[in-house]
XYZ file of C-alpha atoms in Angstrom:
322
model
C 25.887 -56.527 11.749
C 25.410 -53.098 13.616
C 26.655 -50.062 11.465
C 28.759 -47.385 12.638
C 28.390 -43.928 11.418
C 31.542 -42.007 10.629
C 32.066 -38.536 11.731
C 31.135 -36.823 8.559
C 27.894 -38.691 8.439
C 26.912 -37.793 11.959
C 27.753 -34.205 11.078
C 25.364 -34.312 7.914
C 22.654 -35.644 9.951
C 23.228 -33.007 12.693
C 23.201 -30.092 10.218
C 20.333 -31.005 8.401
C 17.256 -30.221 10.498
C 19.154 -26.861 11.365
C 19.265 -26.126 7.392
C 15.463 -26.503 7.347
C 14.943 -23.840 9.847
C 15.998 -21.071 7.636
C 14.389 -17.631 8.817
C 12.981 -14.897 6.862
C 13.064 -11.099 7.452
C 11.068 -8.144 6.373
C 12.287 -4.621 5.445
C 10.207 -1.603 4.271
C 11.498 1.211 2.227
C 9.418 4.338 2.446
C 11.792 6.970 0.754
C 14.317 7.058 -1.879
C 16.473 7.949 -3.952
C 18.265 4.695 -2.723
C 17.415 1.511 -0.940
C 20.125 -0.622 0.936
C 20.072 -4.242 1.059
C 20.418 -5.567 4.503
C 23.536 -7.131 5.674
C 22.062 -10.423 6.452
C 20.416 -10.864 3.114
C 20.827 -14.431 1.617
C 18.267 -14.660 -1.085
C 14.886 -13.036 -2.140
C 11.358 -14.298 -1.357
C 9.552 -11.426 -2.826
C 9.670 -7.577 -3.401
C 6.320 -5.628 -3.506
C 5.317 -1.881 -4.142
C 2.257 0.135 -3.677
C 2.215 3.223 -5.709
C 1.424 6.703 -4.160
C -2.056 7.934 -4.358
C -3.192 11.012 -6.195
C -3.934 14.357 -4.406
C -7.626 15.221 -3.911
C -8.988 18.773 -5.224
C -10.100 21.461 -3.037
C -13.781 23.092 -3.286
C -14.454 26.211 -5.424
C -16.884 28.763 -3.461
C -20.333 28.477 -5.087
C -18.889 26.560 -7.970
C -18.130 23.026 -7.054
C -16.678 20.568 -4.315
C -13.542 18.784 -5.193
C -13.022 15.303 -6.525
C -11.282 12.540 -4.645
C -7.612 11.253 -5.520
C -6.969 8.162 -7.195
C -5.568 4.910 -5.415
C -2.067 3.627 -6.199
C -1.370 0.273 -7.961
C 0.364 -2.762 -6.608
C 3.174 -4.877 -8.151
C 5.127 -7.926 -7.080
C 8.242 -9.793 -8.133
C 10.122 -12.866 -6.625
C 13.384 -12.556 -8.644
C 15.700 -9.714 -7.547
C 19.350 -9.709 -8.345
C 21.251 -8.275 -5.512
C 23.599 -9.076 -2.622
C 23.859 -8.019 0.989
C 24.804 -4.511 1.435
C 24.120 -3.427 -2.055
C 22.665 0.191 -2.403
C 20.282 0.139 -5.280
C 18.310 3.242 -6.961
C 14.592 3.393 -5.755
C 11.665 5.904 -6.051
C 8.865 5.840 -3.304
C 6.134 8.361 -4.277
C 5.391 10.754 -1.502
C 1.690 11.482 -2.470
C 0.332 13.394 -5.152
C 3.740 13.681 -6.660
C 2.873 12.302 -9.909
C 5.681 9.550 -9.752
C 5.892 5.736 -9.817
C 7.288 3.670 -6.934
C 9.981 1.450 -8.293
C 13.181 -0.364 -7.525
C 16.213 -1.321 -9.699
C 18.597 -4.370 -9.245
C 22.320 -4.426 -8.666
C 22.869 -4.141 -12.439
C 20.814 -0.913 -12.541
C 17.735 -2.222 -14.281
C 14.218 -1.292 -13.109
C 12.742 -4.592 -12.140
C 9.418 -3.476 -10.067
C 7.024 -0.617 -10.910
C 3.680 0.340 -9.130
C 1.948 3.150 -10.885
C 0.510 6.266 -9.090
C -3.058 7.219 -8.427
C -3.800 10.338 -10.349
C -4.527 13.882 -8.940
C -8.240 15.075 -9.021
C -8.874 18.498 -11.008
C -11.808 20.657 -9.683
C -14.801 18.440 -9.433
C -13.405 15.713 -11.499
C -11.896 12.669 -9.661
C -8.390 11.290 -9.964
C -8.130 8.007 -11.690
C -6.520 4.969 -10.307
C -2.899 3.825 -10.753
C -2.962 1.167 -13.491
C -1.865 -2.314 -13.590
C -1.018 -1.660 -17.295
C 1.587 1.130 -16.153
C 3.039 -1.132 -13.470
C 5.807 -3.976 -13.922
C 5.765 -7.168 -12.077
C 3.646 -10.378 -11.455
C 0.884 -10.152 -10.352
C -0.028 -6.540 -10.912
C -3.266 -4.825 -9.720
C -4.978 -1.458 -10.232
C -5.691 0.816 -7.612
C -9.320 2.412 -7.249
C -10.850 5.588 -8.833
C -11.655 8.539 -6.662
C -15.032 10.177 -6.780
C -16.468 13.115 -8.445
C -17.252 16.154 -6.501
C -20.743 17.740 -6.718
C -21.035 21.023 -8.718
C -23.270 23.926 -8.040
C -23.623 26.939 -5.746
C -23.964 26.828 -2.274
C -22.973 23.732 -0.070
C -21.634 20.909 -1.946
C -20.040 17.560 -0.957
C -16.503 16.269 -2.195
C -15.863 13.049 -3.808
C -14.266 10.038 -1.956
C -10.851 8.862 -2.464
C -9.939 5.487 -4.193
C -8.683 2.511 -2.374
C -4.975 1.288 -3.043
C -4.222 -2.136 -4.855
C -2.470 -4.674 -2.634
C -1.590 -8.371 -2.385
C -5.272 -9.350 -2.304
C -6.382 -7.727 -5.361
C -7.142 -4.213 -6.868
C -8.194 -1.274 -4.893
C -11.856 -0.151 -5.081
C -13.555 2.764 -6.456
C -14.880 5.735 -4.369
C -18.387 6.949 -4.200
C -19.402 10.132 -6.112
C -20.657 13.059 -4.234
C -24.216 14.354 -4.873
C -26.218 17.272 -3.276
C -26.733 15.088 -0.130
C -22.915 15.142 0.736
C -19.596 13.491 0.084
C -18.860 10.069 -1.319
C -17.364 7.252 0.629
C -13.823 6.111 0.050
C -12.958 3.043 -1.698
C -12.138 -0.236 0.136
C -9.165 -2.585 -0.551
C -8.750 -6.007 -2.103
C -10.782 -8.125 -4.475
C -13.235 -9.167 -1.747
C -13.750 -5.492 -0.705
C -16.284 -3.126 -1.947
C -16.679 0.377 -3.573
C -17.346 3.445 -1.650
C -21.187 4.504 -1.874
C -22.464 7.864 -3.196
C -24.056 10.103 -0.901
C -27.824 10.026 -0.397
C -30.847 10.966 1.813
C -29.066 13.987 3.070
C -26.201 11.910 4.431
C -22.492 11.023 3.067
C -21.833 7.747 1.509
C -20.467 4.904 3.424
C -16.733 3.837 2.979
C -16.069 0.550 1.158
C -15.112 -2.570 2.798
C -11.728 -4.349 2.816
C -10.774 -7.687 1.364
C -12.756 -9.744 3.975
C -15.725 -7.579 3.829
C -15.369 -5.383 6.927
C -13.944 -2.045 7.827
C -15.896 0.563 5.850
C -16.886 3.790 7.783
C -20.383 4.971 8.017
C -21.461 8.074 6.231
C -22.881 10.759 8.306
C -25.626 13.221 8.505
C -24.959 16.891 7.900
C -22.850 18.580 10.442
C -21.280 15.275 11.579
C -17.906 13.990 10.611
C -18.016 10.742 8.632
C -16.535 7.704 10.385
C -13.082 6.814 9.729
C -12.527 3.189 8.150
C -10.780 0.344 9.868
C -8.563 -2.491 8.801
C -8.226 -1.215 5.103
C -11.912 0.133 4.756
C -12.672 3.673 3.238
C -13.729 6.393 5.246
C -17.326 7.617 5.361
C -18.532 10.827 3.728
C -20.555 13.729 5.550
C -23.779 15.388 4.716
C -23.540 18.797 2.872
C -26.143 20.820 4.298
C -24.394 22.271 7.120
C -20.978 20.752 6.669
C -18.906 17.935 8.246
C -15.430 16.407 7.432
C -14.946 13.027 5.602
C -13.463 10.097 7.467
C -10.028 8.975 7.204
C -9.137 5.875 5.171
C -7.433 3.069 6.965
C -4.351 0.704 6.630
C -5.281 -2.811 5.507
C -3.250 -5.598 7.742
C -2.352 -7.516 4.524
C 1.245 -7.402 5.464
C 1.285 -6.621 9.300
C -0.493 -4.487 11.600
C 0.821 -1.314 10.431
C 1.606 -1.900 6.698
C -0.689 -2.708 3.757
C -2.888 -1.103 1.094
C -4.884 1.869 2.196
C -8.558 2.510 2.195
C -9.601 5.962 0.546
C -10.813 8.982 2.402
C -14.327 10.128 2.606
C -15.415 13.216 0.910
C -15.959 16.459 2.693
C -19.800 17.586 3.399
C -19.289 20.979 2.643
C -16.020 20.582 4.700
C -12.517 19.140 4.696
C -12.068 15.760 2.912
C -10.698 12.606 4.616
C -7.083 11.457 4.788
C -6.051 8.650 2.419
C -5.137 5.543 4.243
C -1.537 4.375 4.365
C -0.226 3.043 1.879
C -1.322 4.442 -1.469
C -5.089 5.312 -0.476
C -6.578 8.370 -2.186
C -7.979 11.371 0.062
C -11.304 12.665 -0.201
C -12.335 15.813 -1.937
C -12.815 18.979 -0.096
C -16.318 20.366 0.041
C -17.650 23.806 -0.918
C -19.977 26.217 1.174
C -21.124 29.614 0.596
C -18.305 32.049 1.332
C -15.444 29.533 1.729
C -13.650 26.824 0.367
C -12.810 23.441 2.108
C -9.396 21.495 1.622
C -9.003 17.820 0.529
C -7.715 15.214 2.853
C -3.901 14.377 2.570
C -2.659 12.018 0.020
C -0.924 8.682 1.013
C 2.660 7.802 0.059
C 3.773 4.533 -1.733
C 6.027 2.030 -0.192
C 8.478 -1.101 -1.063
C 8.408 -4.250 0.955
C 11.347 -6.708 0.610
C 10.962 -10.332 2.296
C 14.331 -12.176 2.169
C 15.781 -15.350 3.568
C 18.475 -14.451 6.020
C 22.229 -15.493 6.024
C 21.912 -17.347 9.393
C 23.398 -20.772 8.580
C 27.047 -19.769 9.640
C 25.805 -18.892 13.093
C 24.111 -22.228 13.486
C 27.298 -24.099 12.505
C 29.118 -22.166 15.337
C 26.702 -23.368 17.924
C 27.959 -26.983 16.879
C 31.712 -25.934 17.034
C 32.005 -26.159 13.266
C 32.551 -23.917 10.564
C 34.640 -21.406 12.427
């Protein structure tokens, strides 16, 4: 006997494949003090955060070059009790401010925290943001900055630490030596530390999670090469000065958002900027008669990935659910 489906059964079959086509969307929060949940929010997929970097230190004439800033930590959660259009409190560190990056749920409870990288002081490096001071699962450390070189005359600054991210901890920066500035730290568990300066050249920047992207260290008088794809910037040689290369943004989330590599240390010149987001800046060098400034620290960020409330629109296309 041939079975005839009733209208309800037919409607169920028509809607089933559409329900399986649920879409996701992403929003980034780069400033507090509040974060607004999107109007099409249905349910959370994940919330992630990278903490701000620490600040690098300037050189002190005929005394020492500056240390590099520490990289910010990373944290993630997959449970987040909010609804569409909720306005929740959040904090996003601006770089070198000494504040964690965090977000609350609709009930006012802090549910996600990413620790900040620490500021350098004189020749002493800024240390990493700590997983132990963060809240989520997983949580990863940032990378330590590098120490600046001490002594009279031209001196190189320490590199900046890489930020933690979804692929693992940030990598440590290289220390400066009498040869020049240290390389900035890379990003991710597959990445590498920045190198210390050697043989009259700055140290190379560390690589990203897939083993590429670190900037080259440069000879004296030549700027270090900027990192790419989350690699750290290269340092520059100290004898006649040269700026550190900038850290770069890893493409762990998309082409413009991810953990940042650390900036290279200045070779008796300006340190390289930390890569967005959370990458530490290189320390400023020191040369006879003048100081050199560190690179700019990097801000934190919060990322929300969510399922969108689109099923009602699909029902309307079928002429139901109006």
